[in-house]
Amino acid sequence: QVQLVESGGGLVQAGGSLRLSCAASGRILSINDMGWYHQAPGKQRELVATITSGGKTSYVDSVKGRFTISRDNAKNTVYLQMNSLKPEDTAVYYCNAKIMAASKWTDEYWGQGTQVTVSS
């Protein structure tokens, strides 16, 4: 089994910061791309940021310059540093990873979601 466990969400005021973490555990052989998505009430889940196994990053335009995705391969962990938070960032944030497990099949895995609420 492979599991992604997220942490770091919470309630902050506009302009504040949060750091989300997502750690993968299980019989992992390798992790390819990792990313963060968010989903606000009544809206579709949206890709926020991705990072490749080599460290190449990409971001949705709305968070460029404010959010930073990073990873620690030794810890099988991906992070999302969120600065200058806005009320529109309020959503449930999910991490996602493409992982090769002991079976040697590569599958996508999702975290359970962590709530980020930004007050005005």
Short mmCIF file of C-alpha atoms in Angstrom, two decimals:
data_model
loop_
_atom_site.label_atom_id
_atom_site.label_comp_id
_atom_site.label_asym_id
_atom_site.label_seq_id
_atom_site.Cartn_x
_atom_site.Cartn_y
_atom_site.Cartn_z
CA GLN A 1 0.00 0.00 0.00
CA VAL A 2 0.98 3.59 -0.66
CA GLN A 3 -0.46 6.45 1.31
CA LEU A 4 -0.08 10.22 1.09
CA VAL A 5 -0.58 12.10 4.33
CA GLU A 6 -1.04 15.86 4.26
CA SER A 7 -0.61 18.41 6.99
CA GLY A 8 -0.21 22.14 7.48
CA GLY A 9 -3.61 23.56 6.60
CA GLY A 10 -5.43 26.00 8.79
CA LEU A 11 -7.00 29.40 9.14
CA VAL A 12 -4.95 32.50 8.39
CA GLN A 13 -5.56 36.16 7.69
CA ALA A 14 -5.06 37.63 4.26
CA GLY A 15 -1.39 38.27 3.68
CA GLY A 16 -0.34 35.42 5.92
CA SER A 17 1.53 32.23 5.11
CA LEU A 18 1.11 28.50 5.42
CA ARG A 19 3.34 25.58 4.57
CA LEU A 20 1.68 22.37 3.46
CA SER A 21 3.44 19.03 3.61
CA CYS A 22 2.61 15.72 2.00
CA ALA A 23 4.56 12.60 2.86
CA ALA A 24 4.32 9.37 0.93
CA SER A 25 4.73 6.07 2.70
CA GLY A 26 4.59 2.43 1.75
CA ARG A 27 6.55 0.08 -0.43
CA ILE A 28 7.73 2.81 -2.78
CA LEU A 29 10.25 2.18 -5.50
CA SER A 30 10.21 5.64 -7.03
CA ILE A 31 8.18 8.82 -7.21
CA ASN A 32 7.82 10.72 -10.43
CA ASP A 33 5.86 13.95 -10.68
CA MET A 34 4.24 15.40 -7.58
CA GLY A 35 1.76 18.20 -7.36
CA TRP A 36 -0.81 20.15 -5.45
CA TYR A 37 -4.43 20.72 -6.39
CA HIS A 38 -7.12 22.73 -4.71
CA GLN A 39 -10.89 22.63 -4.79
CA ALA A 40 -13.17 25.38 -3.61
CA PRO A 41 -16.85 24.79 -2.83
CA GLY A 42 -18.89 24.39 -5.99
CA LYS A 43 -15.84 24.37 -8.23
CA GLN A 44 -13.75 21.78 -10.02
CA ARG A 45 -10.49 20.58 -8.61
CA GLU A 46 -7.70 22.68 -10.10
CA LEU A 47 -4.01 22.03 -10.52
CA VAL A 48 -1.99 24.55 -8.53
CA ALA A 49 1.63 23.48 -8.85
CA THR A 50 3.73 20.57 -10.02
CA ILE A 51 7.30 19.45 -9.57
CA THR A 52 9.10 16.78 -11.53
CA SER A 53 11.49 14.24 -10.13
CA GLY A 54 14.29 16.49 -11.33
CA GLY A 55 12.91 19.56 -9.61
CA LYS A 56 11.31 21.40 -12.51
CA THR A 57 8.32 23.39 -11.29
CA SER A 58 5.23 24.91 -12.80
CA TYR A 59 2.37 26.96 -11.36
CA VAL A 60 -1.07 28.15 -12.21
CA ASP A 61 -0.94 31.87 -13.02
CA SER A 62 -2.95 32.90 -9.98
CA VAL A 63 -0.27 31.72 -7.53
CA LYS A 64 2.92 32.59 -9.39
CA GLY A 65 5.21 34.65 -7.22
CA ARG A 66 3.34 33.68 -4.06
CA PHE A 67 3.52 29.89 -3.83
CA THR A 68 6.56 27.64 -4.02
CA ILE A 69 6.48 23.90 -4.50
CA SER A 70 9.45 21.83 -3.42
CA ARG A 71 10.30 18.24 -2.60
CA ASP A 72 12.63 16.24 -0.43
CA ASN A 73 13.25 12.99 -2.24
CA ALA A 74 14.98 11.40 0.74
CA LYS A 75 11.81 11.90 2.77
CA ASN A 76 9.35 11.20 -0.06
CA THR A 77 7.75 14.52 0.78
CA VAL A 78 6.41 17.42 -1.26
CA TYR A 79 5.78 20.88 0.18
CA LEU A 80 3.78 23.90 -0.80
CA GLN A 81 4.90 27.17 0.73
CA MET A 82 2.05 29.65 0.43
CA ASN A 83 2.80 33.31 1.02
CA SER A 84 0.71 36.45 0.62
CA LEU A 85 -2.43 34.40 0.92
CA LYS A 86 -5.67 35.78 -0.41
CA PRO A 87 -9.27 34.89 0.45
CA GLU A 88 -9.60 33.41 -3.04
CA ASP A 89 -7.00 30.81 -2.06
CA THR A 90 -9.51 29.29 0.34
CA ALA A 91 -10.01 25.67 -0.66
CA VAL A 92 -9.23 22.11 0.21
CA TYR A 93 -5.71 21.32 -0.95
CA TYR A 94 -4.80 17.86 -2.17
CA CYS A 95 -1.40 16.47 -2.97
CA ASN A 96 -0.92 14.10 -5.84
CA ALA A 97 1.93 11.84 -6.80
CA LYS A 98 2.76 9.34 -9.48
CA ILE A 99 4.41 6.46 -7.66
CA MET A 100 5.90 3.15 -8.62
CA ALA A 101 5.18 0.75 -5.79
CA ALA A 102 6.54 -2.71 -5.09
CA SER A 103 4.40 -4.16 -7.86
CA LYS A 104 6.33 -1.94 -10.29
CA TRP A 105 3.10 -0.49 -11.63
CA THR A 106 2.95 3.30 -11.62
CA ASP A 107 -0.26 4.75 -10.23
CA GLU A 108 -1.55 8.12 -9.14
CA TYR A 109 -2.16 8.64 -5.44
CA TRP A 110 -4.01 11.39 -3.62
CA GLY A 111 -3.79 12.81 -0.16
CA GLN A 112 -6.87 13.13 2.01
CA GLY A 113 -7.03 16.90 1.60
CA THR A 114 -6.27 19.68 4.02
CA GLN A 115 -8.43 22.77 4.47
CA VAL A 116 -6.91 26.19 3.90
CA THR A 117 -9.08 29.13 4.90
CA VAL A 118 -7.98 32.71 4.36
CA SER A 119 -9.97 35.44 6.04
CA SER A 120 -10.19 39.01 4.79
#
